[in-house]
Structures are given as structure tokens and as C-alpha cells.
XYZ file of N, CA, C and O in Angstrom:
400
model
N 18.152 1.106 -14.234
C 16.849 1.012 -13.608
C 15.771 1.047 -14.683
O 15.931 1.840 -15.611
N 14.662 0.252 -14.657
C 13.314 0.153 -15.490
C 12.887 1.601 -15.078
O 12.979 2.228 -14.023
N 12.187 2.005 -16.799
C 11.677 3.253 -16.516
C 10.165 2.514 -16.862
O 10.022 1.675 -17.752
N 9.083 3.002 -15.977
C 7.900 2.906 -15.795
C 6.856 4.048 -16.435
O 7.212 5.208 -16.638
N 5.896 3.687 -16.639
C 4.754 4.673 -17.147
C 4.183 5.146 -16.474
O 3.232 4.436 -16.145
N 4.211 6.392 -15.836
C 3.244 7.295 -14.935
C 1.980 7.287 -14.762
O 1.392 7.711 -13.767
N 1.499 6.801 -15.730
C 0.313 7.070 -15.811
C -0.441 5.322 -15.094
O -1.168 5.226 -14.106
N -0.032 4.366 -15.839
C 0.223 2.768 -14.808
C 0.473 2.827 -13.325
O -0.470 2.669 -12.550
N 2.030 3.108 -12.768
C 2.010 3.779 -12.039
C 1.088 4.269 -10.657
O 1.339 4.075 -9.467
N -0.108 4.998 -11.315
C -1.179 5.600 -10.389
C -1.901 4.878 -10.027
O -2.432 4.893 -8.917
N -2.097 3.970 -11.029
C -3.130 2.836 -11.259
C -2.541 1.558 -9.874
O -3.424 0.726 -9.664
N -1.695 1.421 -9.298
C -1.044 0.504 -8.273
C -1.094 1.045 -7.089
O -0.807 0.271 -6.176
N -1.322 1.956 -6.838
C -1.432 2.176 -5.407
C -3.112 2.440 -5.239
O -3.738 3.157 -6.019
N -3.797 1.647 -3.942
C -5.077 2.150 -4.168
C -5.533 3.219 -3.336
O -6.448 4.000 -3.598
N -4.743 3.186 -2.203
C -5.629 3.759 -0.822
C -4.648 4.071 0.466
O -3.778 3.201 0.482
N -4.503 4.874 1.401
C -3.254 4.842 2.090
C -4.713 4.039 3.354
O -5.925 4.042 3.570
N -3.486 3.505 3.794
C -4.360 2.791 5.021
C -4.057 3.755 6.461
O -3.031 4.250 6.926
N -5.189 3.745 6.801
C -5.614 4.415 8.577
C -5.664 3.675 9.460
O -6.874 3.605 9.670
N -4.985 2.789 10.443
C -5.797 1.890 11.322
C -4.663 2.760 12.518
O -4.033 3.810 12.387
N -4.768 1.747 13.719
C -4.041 2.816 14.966
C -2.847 2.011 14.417
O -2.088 2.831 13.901
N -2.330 0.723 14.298
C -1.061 0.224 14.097
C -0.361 1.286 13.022
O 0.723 1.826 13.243
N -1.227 1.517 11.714
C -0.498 2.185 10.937
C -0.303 3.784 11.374
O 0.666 4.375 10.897
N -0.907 4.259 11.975
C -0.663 5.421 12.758
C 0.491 5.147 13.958
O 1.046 6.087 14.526
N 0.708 4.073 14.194
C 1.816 4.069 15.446
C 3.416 3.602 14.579
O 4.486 3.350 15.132
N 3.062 3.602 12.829
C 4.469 3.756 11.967
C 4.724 4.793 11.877
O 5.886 5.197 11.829
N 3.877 5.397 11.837
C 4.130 6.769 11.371
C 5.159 7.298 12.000
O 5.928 7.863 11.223
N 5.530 7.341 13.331
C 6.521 7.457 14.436
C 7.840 7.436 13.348
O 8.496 8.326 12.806
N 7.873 6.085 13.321
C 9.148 5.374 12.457
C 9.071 5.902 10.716
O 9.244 4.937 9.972
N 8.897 6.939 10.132
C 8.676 7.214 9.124
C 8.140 6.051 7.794
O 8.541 5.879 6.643
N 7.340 5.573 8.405
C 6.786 4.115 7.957
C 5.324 4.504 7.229
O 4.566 5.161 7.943
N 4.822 4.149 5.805
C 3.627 4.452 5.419
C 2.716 3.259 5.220
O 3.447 2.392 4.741
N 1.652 2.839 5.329
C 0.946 1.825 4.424
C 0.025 1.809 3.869
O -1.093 1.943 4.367
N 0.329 1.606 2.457
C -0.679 1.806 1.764
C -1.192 0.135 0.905
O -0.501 -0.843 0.619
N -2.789 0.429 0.687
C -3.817 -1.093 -0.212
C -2.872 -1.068 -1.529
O -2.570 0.090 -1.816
N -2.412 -1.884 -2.267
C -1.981 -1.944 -3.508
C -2.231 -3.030 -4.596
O -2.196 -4.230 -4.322
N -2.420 -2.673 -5.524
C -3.086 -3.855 -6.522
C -1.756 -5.178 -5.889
O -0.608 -5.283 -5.456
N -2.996 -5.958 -6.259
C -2.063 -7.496 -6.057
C -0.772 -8.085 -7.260
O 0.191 -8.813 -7.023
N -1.113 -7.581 -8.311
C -0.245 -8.232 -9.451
C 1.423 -7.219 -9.024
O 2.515 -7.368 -9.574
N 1.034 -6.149 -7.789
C 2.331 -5.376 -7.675
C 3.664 -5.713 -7.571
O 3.801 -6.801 -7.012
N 4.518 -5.278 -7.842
C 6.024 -5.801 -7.400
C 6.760 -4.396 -6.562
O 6.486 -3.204 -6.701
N 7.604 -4.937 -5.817
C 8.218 -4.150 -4.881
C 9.052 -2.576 -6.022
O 9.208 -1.380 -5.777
N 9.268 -3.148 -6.812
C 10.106 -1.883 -7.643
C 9.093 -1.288 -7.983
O 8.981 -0.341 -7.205
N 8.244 -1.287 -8.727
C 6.753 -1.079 -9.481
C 6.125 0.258 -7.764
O 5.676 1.404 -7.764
N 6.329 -0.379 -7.031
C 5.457 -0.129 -5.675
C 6.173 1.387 -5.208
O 5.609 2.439 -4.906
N 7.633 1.058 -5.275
C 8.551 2.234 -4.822
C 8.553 3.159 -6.033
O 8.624 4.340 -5.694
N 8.501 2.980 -7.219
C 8.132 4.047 -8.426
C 7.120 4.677 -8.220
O 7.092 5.895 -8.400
N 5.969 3.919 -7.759
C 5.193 4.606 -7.796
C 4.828 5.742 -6.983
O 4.336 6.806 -7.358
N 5.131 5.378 -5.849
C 5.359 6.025 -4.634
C 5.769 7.484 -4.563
O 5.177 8.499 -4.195
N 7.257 7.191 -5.150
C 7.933 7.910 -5.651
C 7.693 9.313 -6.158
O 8.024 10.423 -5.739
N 6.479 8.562 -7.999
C 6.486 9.619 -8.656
C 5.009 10.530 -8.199
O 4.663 11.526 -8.835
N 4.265 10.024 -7.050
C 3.145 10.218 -7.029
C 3.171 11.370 -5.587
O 2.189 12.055 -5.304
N 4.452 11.403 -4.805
C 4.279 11.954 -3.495
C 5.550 12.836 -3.532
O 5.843 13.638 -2.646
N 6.273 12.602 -4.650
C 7.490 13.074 -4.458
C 8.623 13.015 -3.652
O 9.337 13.986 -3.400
N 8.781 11.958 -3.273
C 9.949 11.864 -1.415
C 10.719 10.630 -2.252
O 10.418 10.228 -3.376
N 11.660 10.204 -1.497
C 12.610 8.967 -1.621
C 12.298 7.687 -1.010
O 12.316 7.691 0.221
N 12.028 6.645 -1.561
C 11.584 5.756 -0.456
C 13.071 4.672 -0.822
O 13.722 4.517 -1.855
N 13.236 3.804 1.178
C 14.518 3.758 1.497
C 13.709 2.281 1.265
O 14.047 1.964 0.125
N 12.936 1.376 1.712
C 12.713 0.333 1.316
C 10.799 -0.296 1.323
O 9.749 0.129 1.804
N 11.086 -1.123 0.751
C 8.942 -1.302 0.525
C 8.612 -3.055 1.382
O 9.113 -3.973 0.733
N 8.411 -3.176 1.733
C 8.053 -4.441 2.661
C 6.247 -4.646 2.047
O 5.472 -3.704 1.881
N 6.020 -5.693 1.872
C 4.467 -6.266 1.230
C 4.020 -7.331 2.016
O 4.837 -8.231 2.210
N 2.881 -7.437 2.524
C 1.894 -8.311 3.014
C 0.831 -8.658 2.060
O 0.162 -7.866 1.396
N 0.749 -10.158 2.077
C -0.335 -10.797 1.264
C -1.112 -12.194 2.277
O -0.942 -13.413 2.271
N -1.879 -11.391 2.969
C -2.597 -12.545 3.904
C -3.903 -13.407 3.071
O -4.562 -13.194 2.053
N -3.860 -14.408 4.045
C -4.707 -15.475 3.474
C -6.038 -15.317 3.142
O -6.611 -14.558 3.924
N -6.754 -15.775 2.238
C -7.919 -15.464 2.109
C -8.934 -16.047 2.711
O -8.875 -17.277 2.717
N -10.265 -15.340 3.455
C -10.661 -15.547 4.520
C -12.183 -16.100 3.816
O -12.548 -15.719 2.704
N -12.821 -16.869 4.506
C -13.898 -17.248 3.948
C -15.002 -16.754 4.260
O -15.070 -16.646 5.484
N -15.927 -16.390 3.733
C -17.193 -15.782 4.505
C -18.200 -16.751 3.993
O -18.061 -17.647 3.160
N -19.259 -16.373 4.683
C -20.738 -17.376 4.050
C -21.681 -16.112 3.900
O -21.478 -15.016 4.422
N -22.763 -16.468 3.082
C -24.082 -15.579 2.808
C -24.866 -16.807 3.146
O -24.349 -17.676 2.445
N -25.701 -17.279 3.744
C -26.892 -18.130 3.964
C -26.312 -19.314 3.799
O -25.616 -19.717 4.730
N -26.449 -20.124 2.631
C -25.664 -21.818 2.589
C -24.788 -21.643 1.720
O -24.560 -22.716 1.161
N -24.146 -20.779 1.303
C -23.358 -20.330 0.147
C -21.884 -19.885 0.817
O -21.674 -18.902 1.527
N -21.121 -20.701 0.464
C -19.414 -20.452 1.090
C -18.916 -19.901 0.134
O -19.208 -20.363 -0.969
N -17.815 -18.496 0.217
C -17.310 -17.778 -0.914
C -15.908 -17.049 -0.106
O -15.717 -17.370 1.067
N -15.148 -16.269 -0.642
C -14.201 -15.925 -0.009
C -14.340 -14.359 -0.071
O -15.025 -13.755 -0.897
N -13.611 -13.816 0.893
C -13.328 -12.403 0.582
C -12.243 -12.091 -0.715
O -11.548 -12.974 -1.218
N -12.239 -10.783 -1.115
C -11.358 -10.729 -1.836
C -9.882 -10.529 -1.657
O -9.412 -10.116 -0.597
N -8.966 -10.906 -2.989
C -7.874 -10.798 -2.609
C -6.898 -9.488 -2.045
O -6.313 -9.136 -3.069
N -6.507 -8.732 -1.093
C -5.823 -7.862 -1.440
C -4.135 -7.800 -1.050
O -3.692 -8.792 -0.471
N -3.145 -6.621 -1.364
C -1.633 -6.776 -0.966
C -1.824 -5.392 -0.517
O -2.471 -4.493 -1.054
N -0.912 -5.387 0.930
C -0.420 -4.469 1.380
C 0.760 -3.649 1.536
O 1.563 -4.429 2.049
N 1.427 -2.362 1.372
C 2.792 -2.299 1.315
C 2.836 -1.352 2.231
O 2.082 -0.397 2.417
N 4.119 -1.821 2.984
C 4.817 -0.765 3.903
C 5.793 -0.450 3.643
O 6.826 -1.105 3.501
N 5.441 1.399 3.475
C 6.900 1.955 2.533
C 7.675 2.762 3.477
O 6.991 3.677 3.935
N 9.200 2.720 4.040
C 9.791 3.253 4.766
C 10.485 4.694 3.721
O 11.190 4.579 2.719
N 10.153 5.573 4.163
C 10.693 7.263 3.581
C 12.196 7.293 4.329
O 12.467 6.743 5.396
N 12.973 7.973 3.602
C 13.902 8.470 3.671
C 14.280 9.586 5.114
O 13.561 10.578 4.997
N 14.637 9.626 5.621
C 14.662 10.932 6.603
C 14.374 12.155 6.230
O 14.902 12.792 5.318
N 13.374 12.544 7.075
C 13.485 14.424 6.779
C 12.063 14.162 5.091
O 11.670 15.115 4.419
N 11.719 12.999 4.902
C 11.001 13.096 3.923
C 9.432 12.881 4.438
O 9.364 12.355 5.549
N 8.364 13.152 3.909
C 7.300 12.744 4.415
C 5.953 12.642 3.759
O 5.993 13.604 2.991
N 4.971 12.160 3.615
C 3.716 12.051 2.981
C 2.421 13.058 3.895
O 2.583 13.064 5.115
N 1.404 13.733 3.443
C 1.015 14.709 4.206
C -0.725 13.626 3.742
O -1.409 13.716 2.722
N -0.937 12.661 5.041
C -2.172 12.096 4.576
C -3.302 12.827 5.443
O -4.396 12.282 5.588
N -3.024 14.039 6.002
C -4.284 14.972 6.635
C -4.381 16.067 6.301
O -4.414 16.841 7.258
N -4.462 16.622 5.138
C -4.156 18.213 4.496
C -5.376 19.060 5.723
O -6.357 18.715 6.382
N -4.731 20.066 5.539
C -5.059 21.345 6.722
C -6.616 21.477 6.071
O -6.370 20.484 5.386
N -7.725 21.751 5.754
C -8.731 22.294 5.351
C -9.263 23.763 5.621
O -10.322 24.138 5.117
């Protein structure tokens, strides 16, 4: 297995995503998180990995089309982003609402 740099690594995952769909994975021990675009699926599960501490069983990625927007007469696009859905191991879990 490629050993990766920890510190890179951090730098690939951006953001865990909130919407109700991704709250209705959660069920299924399913996470999703924004991730830089240049990511790769191994790269994605390392990171995961070294950053939450759990086992991840497999990483699934979405890269939808880029959507166009306008400002006044000016056509431009949104930006690019990739999404990953990381399935945990059983009995493993990510804690994205800490108690306060």
C-alpha cells in the first residue's frame, strides 16, 4: 500500500456535507464529505482514515456537471467541485455534532 503524507492528506477533504439526503446515510453508516477535485479514491480513504480514526469499507465519488450561471450579460460557470461517499466499517463512526 502507498504511504501518504499526513499533513497533504488534510489538505483533501474539505467539508463534511449536511443536506437531509446525507443525513438519511447516515442510517446506512454512510458519510459525505466536499473533496478537492484532483482526489483519488485511495488518497480519499487515507485520508479519512488518518483524520477520524475508523476503517473505511469503501469510497464512492460524484463529479457533476458544471452548471452555468450569468451576472448581467456575462455567462460564466460555477465552480468545479467532487463529492465522496465514504461507507465506515461497522460499529465505527464519525461524531459530526460534538455535545457542547
Amino acid at each position: 500500500m502507498t504511504e501518504y503524507n499526513p499533513r497533504d492528506l488534510a489538505d483533501l477533504v474539505i467539508k463534511p456535507i449536511i443536506t437531509e439526503k446525507a443525513t438519511l446515510l447516515l442510517e446506512e453508516n454512510k458519510y459525505v464529505f466536499d473533496v478537492l477535485p484532483k482526489a483519488s479514491k485511495p488518497e480519499i480513504k487515507a485520508a479519512i482514515e488518518s483524520l477520524f480514526e475508523v476503517k473505511v469499507t469503501s469510497v464512492n465519488t460524484i463529479r457533476p456537471p458544471r452548471k452555468k450561471r450569468r451576472v448581467g450579460r456575462f455567462i460564466g460557470h460555477k465552480p468545479l467541485y467532487k463529492r465522496a461517499i465514504v461507507t465506515l466499517e461497522e460499529g465505527d463512526s464519525i461524531t459530526l455534532f460534538p455535545d457542547l
